[in-house]
Coordinates of C-alpha atoms and ligand atoms in Angstrom, one line a residue:
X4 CA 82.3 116.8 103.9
X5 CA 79.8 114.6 105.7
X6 CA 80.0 110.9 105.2
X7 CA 76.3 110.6 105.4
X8 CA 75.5 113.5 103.3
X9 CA 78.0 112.0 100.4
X10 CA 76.4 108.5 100.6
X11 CA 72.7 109.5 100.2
X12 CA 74.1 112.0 97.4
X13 CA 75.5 109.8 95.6
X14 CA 72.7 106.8 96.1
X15 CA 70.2 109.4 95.9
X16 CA 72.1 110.1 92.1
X17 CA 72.1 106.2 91.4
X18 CA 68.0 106.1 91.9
X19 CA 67.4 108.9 89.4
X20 CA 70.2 107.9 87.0
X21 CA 70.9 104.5 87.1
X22 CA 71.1 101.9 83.5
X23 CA 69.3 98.9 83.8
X24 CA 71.7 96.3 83.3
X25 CA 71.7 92.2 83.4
X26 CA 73.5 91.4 86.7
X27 CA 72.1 94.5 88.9
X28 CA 69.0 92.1 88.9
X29 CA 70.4 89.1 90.5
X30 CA 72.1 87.7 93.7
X31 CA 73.6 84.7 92.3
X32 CA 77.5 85.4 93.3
X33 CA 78.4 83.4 90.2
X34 CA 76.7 85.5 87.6
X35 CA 77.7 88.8 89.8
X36 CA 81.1 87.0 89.3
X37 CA 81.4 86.1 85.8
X38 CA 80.0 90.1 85.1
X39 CA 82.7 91.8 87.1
X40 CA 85.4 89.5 85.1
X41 CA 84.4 90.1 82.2
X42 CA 83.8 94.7 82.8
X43 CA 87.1 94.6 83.9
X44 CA 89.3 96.9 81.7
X45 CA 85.8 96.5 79.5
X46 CA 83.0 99.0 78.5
X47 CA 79.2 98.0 79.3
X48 CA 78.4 98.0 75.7
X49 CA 81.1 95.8 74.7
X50 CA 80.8 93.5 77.7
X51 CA 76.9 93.2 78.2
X52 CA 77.1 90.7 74.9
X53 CA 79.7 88.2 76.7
X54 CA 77.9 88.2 80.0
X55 CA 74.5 87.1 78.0
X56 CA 76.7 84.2 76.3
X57 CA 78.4 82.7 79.2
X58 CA 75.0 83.1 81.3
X59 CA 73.5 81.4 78.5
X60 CA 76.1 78.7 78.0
X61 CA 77.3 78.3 81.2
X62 CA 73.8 78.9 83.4
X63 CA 75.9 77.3 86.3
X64 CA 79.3 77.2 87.5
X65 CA 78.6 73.2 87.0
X66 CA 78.7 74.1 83.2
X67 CA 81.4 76.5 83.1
X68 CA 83.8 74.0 85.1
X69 CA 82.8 71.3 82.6
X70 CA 83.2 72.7 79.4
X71 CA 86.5 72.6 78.0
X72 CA 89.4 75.4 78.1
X73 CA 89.2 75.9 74.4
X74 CA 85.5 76.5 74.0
X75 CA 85.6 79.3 77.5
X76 CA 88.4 80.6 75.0
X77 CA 86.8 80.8 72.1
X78 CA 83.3 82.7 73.8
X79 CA 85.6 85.1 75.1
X80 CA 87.3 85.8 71.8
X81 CA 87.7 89.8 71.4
X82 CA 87.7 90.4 74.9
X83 CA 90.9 90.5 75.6
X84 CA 93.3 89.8 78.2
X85 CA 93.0 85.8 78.4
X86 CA 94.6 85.2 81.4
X87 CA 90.8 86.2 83.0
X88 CA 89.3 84.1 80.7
X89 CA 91.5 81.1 82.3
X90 CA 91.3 82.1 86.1
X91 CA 87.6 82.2 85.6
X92 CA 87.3 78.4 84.4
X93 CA 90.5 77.6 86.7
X94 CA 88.4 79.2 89.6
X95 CA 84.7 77.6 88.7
X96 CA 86.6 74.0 88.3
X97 CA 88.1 74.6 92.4
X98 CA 84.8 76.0 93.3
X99 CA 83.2 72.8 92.1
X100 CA 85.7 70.0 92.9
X101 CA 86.8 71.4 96.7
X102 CA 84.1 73.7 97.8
X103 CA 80.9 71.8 96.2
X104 CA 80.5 74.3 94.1
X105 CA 79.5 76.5 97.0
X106 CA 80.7 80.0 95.8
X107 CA 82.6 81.4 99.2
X108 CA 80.1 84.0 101.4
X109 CA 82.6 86.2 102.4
X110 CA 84.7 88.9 101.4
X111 CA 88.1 87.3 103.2
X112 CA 87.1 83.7 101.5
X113 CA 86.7 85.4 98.0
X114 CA 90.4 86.9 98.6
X115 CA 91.4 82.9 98.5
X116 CA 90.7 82.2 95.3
X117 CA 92.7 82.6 91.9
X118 CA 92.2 85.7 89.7
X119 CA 89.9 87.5 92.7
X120 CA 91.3 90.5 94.0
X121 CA 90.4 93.6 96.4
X122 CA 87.9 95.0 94.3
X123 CA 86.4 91.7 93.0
X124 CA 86.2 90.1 96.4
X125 CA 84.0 93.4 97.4
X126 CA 81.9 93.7 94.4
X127 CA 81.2 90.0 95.3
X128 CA 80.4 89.9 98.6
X129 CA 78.5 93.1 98.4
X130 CA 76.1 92.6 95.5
X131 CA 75.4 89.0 96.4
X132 CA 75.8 88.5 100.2
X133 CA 75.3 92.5 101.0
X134 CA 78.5 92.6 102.7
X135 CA 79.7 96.3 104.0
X136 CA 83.2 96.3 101.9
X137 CA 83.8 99.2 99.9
X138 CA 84.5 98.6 96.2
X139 CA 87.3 100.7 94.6
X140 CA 87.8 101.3 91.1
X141 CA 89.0 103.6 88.5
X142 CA 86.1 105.2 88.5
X143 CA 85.6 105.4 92.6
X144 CA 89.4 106.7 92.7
X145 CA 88.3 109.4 90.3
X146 CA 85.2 110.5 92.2
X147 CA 86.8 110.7 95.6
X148 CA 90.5 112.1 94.4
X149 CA 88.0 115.0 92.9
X150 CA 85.1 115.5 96.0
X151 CA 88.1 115.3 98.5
X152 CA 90.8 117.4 96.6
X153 CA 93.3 114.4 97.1
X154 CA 96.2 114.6 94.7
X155 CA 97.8 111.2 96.5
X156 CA 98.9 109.1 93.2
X157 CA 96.2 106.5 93.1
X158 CA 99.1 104.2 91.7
X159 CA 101.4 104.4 94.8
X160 CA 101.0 101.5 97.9
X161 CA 100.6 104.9 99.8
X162 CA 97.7 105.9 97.3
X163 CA 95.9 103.0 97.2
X164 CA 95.7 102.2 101.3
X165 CA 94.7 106.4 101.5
X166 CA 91.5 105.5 98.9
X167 CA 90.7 102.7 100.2
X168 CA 90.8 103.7 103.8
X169 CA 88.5 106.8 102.6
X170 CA 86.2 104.3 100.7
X171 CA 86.4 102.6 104.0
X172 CA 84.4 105.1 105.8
X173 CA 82.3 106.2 103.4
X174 CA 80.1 102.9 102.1
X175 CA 76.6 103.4 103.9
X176 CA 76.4 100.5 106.4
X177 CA 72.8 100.3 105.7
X178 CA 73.0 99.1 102.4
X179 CA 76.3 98.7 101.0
X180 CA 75.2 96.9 97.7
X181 CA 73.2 99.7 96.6
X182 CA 76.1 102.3 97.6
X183 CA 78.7 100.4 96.1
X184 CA 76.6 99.8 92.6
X185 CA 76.0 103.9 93.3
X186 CA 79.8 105.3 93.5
X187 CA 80.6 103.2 90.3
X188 CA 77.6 104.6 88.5
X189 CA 78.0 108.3 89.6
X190 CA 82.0 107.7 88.2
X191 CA 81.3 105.7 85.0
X192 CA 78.5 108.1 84.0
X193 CA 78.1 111.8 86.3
X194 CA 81.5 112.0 87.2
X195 CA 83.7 111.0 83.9
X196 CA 87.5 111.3 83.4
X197 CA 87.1 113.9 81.1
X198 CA 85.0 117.2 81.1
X199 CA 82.0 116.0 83.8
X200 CA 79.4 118.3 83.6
X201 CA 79.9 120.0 87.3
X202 CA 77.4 122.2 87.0
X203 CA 74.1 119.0 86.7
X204 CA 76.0 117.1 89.7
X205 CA 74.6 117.1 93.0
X206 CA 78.1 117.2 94.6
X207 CA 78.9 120.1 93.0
X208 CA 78.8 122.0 96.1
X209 CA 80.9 119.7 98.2
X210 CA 83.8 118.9 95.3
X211 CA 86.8 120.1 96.3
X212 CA 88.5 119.7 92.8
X213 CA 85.5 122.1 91.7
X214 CA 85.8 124.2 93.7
X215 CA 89.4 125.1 93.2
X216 CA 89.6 124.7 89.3
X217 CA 91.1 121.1 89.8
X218 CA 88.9 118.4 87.8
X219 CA 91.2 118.5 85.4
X220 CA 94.2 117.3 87.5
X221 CA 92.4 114.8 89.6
X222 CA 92.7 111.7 90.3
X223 CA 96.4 112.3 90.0
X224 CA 99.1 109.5 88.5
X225 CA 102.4 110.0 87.8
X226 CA 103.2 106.2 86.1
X227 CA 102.7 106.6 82.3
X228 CA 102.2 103.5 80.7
X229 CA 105.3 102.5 78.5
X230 CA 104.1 101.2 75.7
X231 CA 106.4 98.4 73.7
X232 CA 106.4 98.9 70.0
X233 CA 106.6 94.8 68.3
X234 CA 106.6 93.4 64.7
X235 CA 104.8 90.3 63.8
X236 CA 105.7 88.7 60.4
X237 CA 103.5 85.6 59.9
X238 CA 103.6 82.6 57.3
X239 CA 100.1 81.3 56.6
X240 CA 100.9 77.6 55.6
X241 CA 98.1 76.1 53.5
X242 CA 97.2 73.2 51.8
X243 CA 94.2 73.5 49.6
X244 CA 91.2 74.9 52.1
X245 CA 92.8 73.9 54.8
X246 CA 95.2 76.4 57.1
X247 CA 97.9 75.4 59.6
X248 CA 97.5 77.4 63.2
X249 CA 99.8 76.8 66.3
X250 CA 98.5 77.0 69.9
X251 CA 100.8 79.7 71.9
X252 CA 101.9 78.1 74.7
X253 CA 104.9 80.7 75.8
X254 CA 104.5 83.3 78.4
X255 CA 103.5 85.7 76.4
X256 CA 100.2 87.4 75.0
X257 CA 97.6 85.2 73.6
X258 CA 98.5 82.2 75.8
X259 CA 96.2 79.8 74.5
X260 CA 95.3 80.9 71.7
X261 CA 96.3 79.9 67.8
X262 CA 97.8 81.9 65.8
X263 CA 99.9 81.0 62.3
X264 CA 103.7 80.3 62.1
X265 CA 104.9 83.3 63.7
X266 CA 108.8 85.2 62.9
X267 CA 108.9 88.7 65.4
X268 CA 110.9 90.9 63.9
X269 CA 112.8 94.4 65.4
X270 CA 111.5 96.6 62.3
X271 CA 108.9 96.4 60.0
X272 CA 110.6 94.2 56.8
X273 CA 109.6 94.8 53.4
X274 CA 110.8 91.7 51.9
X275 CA 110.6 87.9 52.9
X276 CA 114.2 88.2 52.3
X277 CA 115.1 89.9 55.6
X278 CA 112.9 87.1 57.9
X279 CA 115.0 84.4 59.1
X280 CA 113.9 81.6 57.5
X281 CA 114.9 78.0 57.4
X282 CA 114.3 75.9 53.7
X283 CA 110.6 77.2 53.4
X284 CA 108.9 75.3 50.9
X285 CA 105.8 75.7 48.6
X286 CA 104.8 78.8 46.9
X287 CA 105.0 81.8 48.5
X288 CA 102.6 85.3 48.2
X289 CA 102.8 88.5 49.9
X290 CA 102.9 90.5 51.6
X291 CA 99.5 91.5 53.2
X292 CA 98.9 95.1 53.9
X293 CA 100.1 95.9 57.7
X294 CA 97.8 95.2 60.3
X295 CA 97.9 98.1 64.0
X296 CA 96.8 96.1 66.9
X297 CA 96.2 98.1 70.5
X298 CA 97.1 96.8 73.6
X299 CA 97.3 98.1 76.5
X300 CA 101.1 97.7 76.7
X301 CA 101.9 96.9 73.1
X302 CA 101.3 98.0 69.8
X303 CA 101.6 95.2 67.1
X304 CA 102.0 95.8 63.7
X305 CA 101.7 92.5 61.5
X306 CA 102.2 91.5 57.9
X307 CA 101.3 87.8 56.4
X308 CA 102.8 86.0 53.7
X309 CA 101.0 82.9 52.4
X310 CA 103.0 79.9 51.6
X311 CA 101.0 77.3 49.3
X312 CA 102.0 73.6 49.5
X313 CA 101.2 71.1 47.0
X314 CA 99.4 68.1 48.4
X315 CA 102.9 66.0 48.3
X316 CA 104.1 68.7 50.6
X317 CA 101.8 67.7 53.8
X318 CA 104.3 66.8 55.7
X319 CA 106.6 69.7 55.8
X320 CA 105.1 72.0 58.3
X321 CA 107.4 73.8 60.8
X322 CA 107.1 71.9 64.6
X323 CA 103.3 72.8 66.5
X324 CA 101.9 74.1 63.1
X325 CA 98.9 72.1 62.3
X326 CA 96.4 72.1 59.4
X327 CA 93.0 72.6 59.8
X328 CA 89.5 72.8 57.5
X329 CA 87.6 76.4 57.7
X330 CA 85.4 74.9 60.1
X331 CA 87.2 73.7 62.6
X332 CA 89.2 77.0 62.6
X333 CA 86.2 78.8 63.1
X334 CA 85.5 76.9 66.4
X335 CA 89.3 77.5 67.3
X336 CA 90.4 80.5 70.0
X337 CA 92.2 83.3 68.1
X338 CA 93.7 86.7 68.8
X339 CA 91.3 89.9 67.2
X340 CA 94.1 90.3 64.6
X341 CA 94.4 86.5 63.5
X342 CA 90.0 86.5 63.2
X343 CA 90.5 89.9 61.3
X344 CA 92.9 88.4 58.7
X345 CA 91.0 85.5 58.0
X346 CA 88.2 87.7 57.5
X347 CA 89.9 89.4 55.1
X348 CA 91.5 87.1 53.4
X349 CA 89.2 83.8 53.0
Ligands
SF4_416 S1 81.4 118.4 90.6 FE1 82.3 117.6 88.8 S2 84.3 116.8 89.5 FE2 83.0 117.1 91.3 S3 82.0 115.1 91.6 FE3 80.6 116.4 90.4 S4 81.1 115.8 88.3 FE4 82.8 115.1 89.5

């Protein structure tokens, strides 16, 4: 197909179709930065609300390198995978103390810093400094795997250089912000992983993969994710109103966040019996019904016990458990599932 045909196709598409969203009206690198963080691995729905409170919160990357690791936590609460939540306020805290809090102008600087990637570093550099540097996604490897028939797995190093060497030569030098912002939009919306409507899209004439009964198949992976089945038995010490929490400091999910004394287990157990437990004192309730928790690598299935101390027992929490009113919990960091049981339970 022609290169220039499939750009003013697909920006031609963006024009007519495009959703009106927060950061497609702004230059400011740090707010186009802080709204590709937080839409990776995230819908638009669900991350439109977090971009509006850290924009609110944070209204410079002054504020969001000042403000303290728990509270960035805590506003990103639900999102998921913390470890962007901590490279963003790692990142704004270098930007400010060794580049004057000068967000870097270029694609190759943006590939310096911590958490920023390929297709970060382009959305960057693009949207704000209207760099031409091709942006490649999930849903740009869909649209070109389907317009130009390629079955390469988009997972392999081969796959990836192939795309983005094809990306490459396709962004519209004339105005690669717009194009970029375009191929996203014509693969989050036109294009979709499953059943596109082919015969409303103005490619339909050029797609390879429609043309030869392929949508279906394309883009084309062969890794399926293993996912890792885990069993989380938890003892919710309290003491009167008050609730002991940990802060997870382990490699592991939820770095940084608090959860409650924590046993994993290899199965589900149906009695309290089963958990190894040392000398746990104070009166004990439970179990909870079993809580399913998706991730993308792990499914969690979690049952609580509460353990009741008596005043005179305040000093006989397990090591890192510590007790704390409703209120301060409230302003604590937590996983979904921890927020959920509270919820349910007090
Ligand atoms: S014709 Fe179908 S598969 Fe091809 S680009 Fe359009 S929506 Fe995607």
């Amino acid at each position: 197909m022609e290169i220039k045909s499939f750009a003013q196709n697909i920006v031609g598409w963006y024009h007519r179709h495009c959703r009106d969203l927060p950061w497609r009206h702004t230059r400011n690198p740090y707010f186009i930065w802080l709204s590709e963080v937080i839409l990776q691995q995230t819908r638009v729905a669900q991350g439109t609300p977090y971009y509006l409170k850290f924009v609110e919160q944070y209204p410079t990357i002054f504020d969001l390198a000042a403000a303290p690791e728990q509270e960035v936590m805590r506003l990103w609460q639900g999102l998921g995978y913390y470890s962007r939540a901590r490279n963003l306020h790692q990142t704004a805290q270098y930007i400010v103390q060794n580049l004057n809090g000068q967000f870097p102008d270029s694609y190759q600087k943006l590939l310096q810093l911590k958490g920023i990637g390929p297709y970060t570093a382009a959305a960057v550099a693009s949207f704000a400094y209207n760099e031409a540097v091709a942006v490649v996604d999930g849903n740009v490897y869909r649209v070109l795997a389907r317009v130009f028939g390629i079955d390469t797995d988009v997972a392999s190093t081969a796959g990836k250089k192939e795309f983005a060497h094809l990306a490459a030569q396709l962004i519209d030098q004339a105005q690669p912000a717009t194009y970029n912002q375009a191929i996203m939009e014509f693969g989050a919306i036109q294009c979709q992983p499953v059943s596109p409507d082919c015969l409303l899209c103005p490619l339909q004439g050029q797609c390879l993969a429609n043309a030869t009964g392929r949508v279906g198949e394309l883009p084309f992976k062969t890794k399926k994710t293993k996912v890792r089945g885990r069993f989380f038995n938890y003892l919710v010490f309290r003491q009167g109103n008050s609730i002991a929490l940990q802060l997870r400091t382990n490699r592991d999910i939820w770095q940084q966040l608090y959860d409650f004394y924590l046993v994993e287990t290899d199965d589900l157990v149906s009695d309290l019996d089963q958990l190894p437990l040392e000398n746990t004192t104070g009166t004990i309730t439970g179990p909870s019904r079993v809580y399913t928790h998706i991730l993308t690598h792990q499914r969690i299935q979690a049952q609580f016990w509460q353990v009741h101390l008596a005043d005179s027992q305040a000093g006989v929490l397990p090591v890192g458990l510590q007790l704390y009113t409703p209120d301060e919990i409230e302003a604590l960091p937590k996983p979904v599932l921890i927020s959920a049981y509270l919820k349910e339970y007090f």
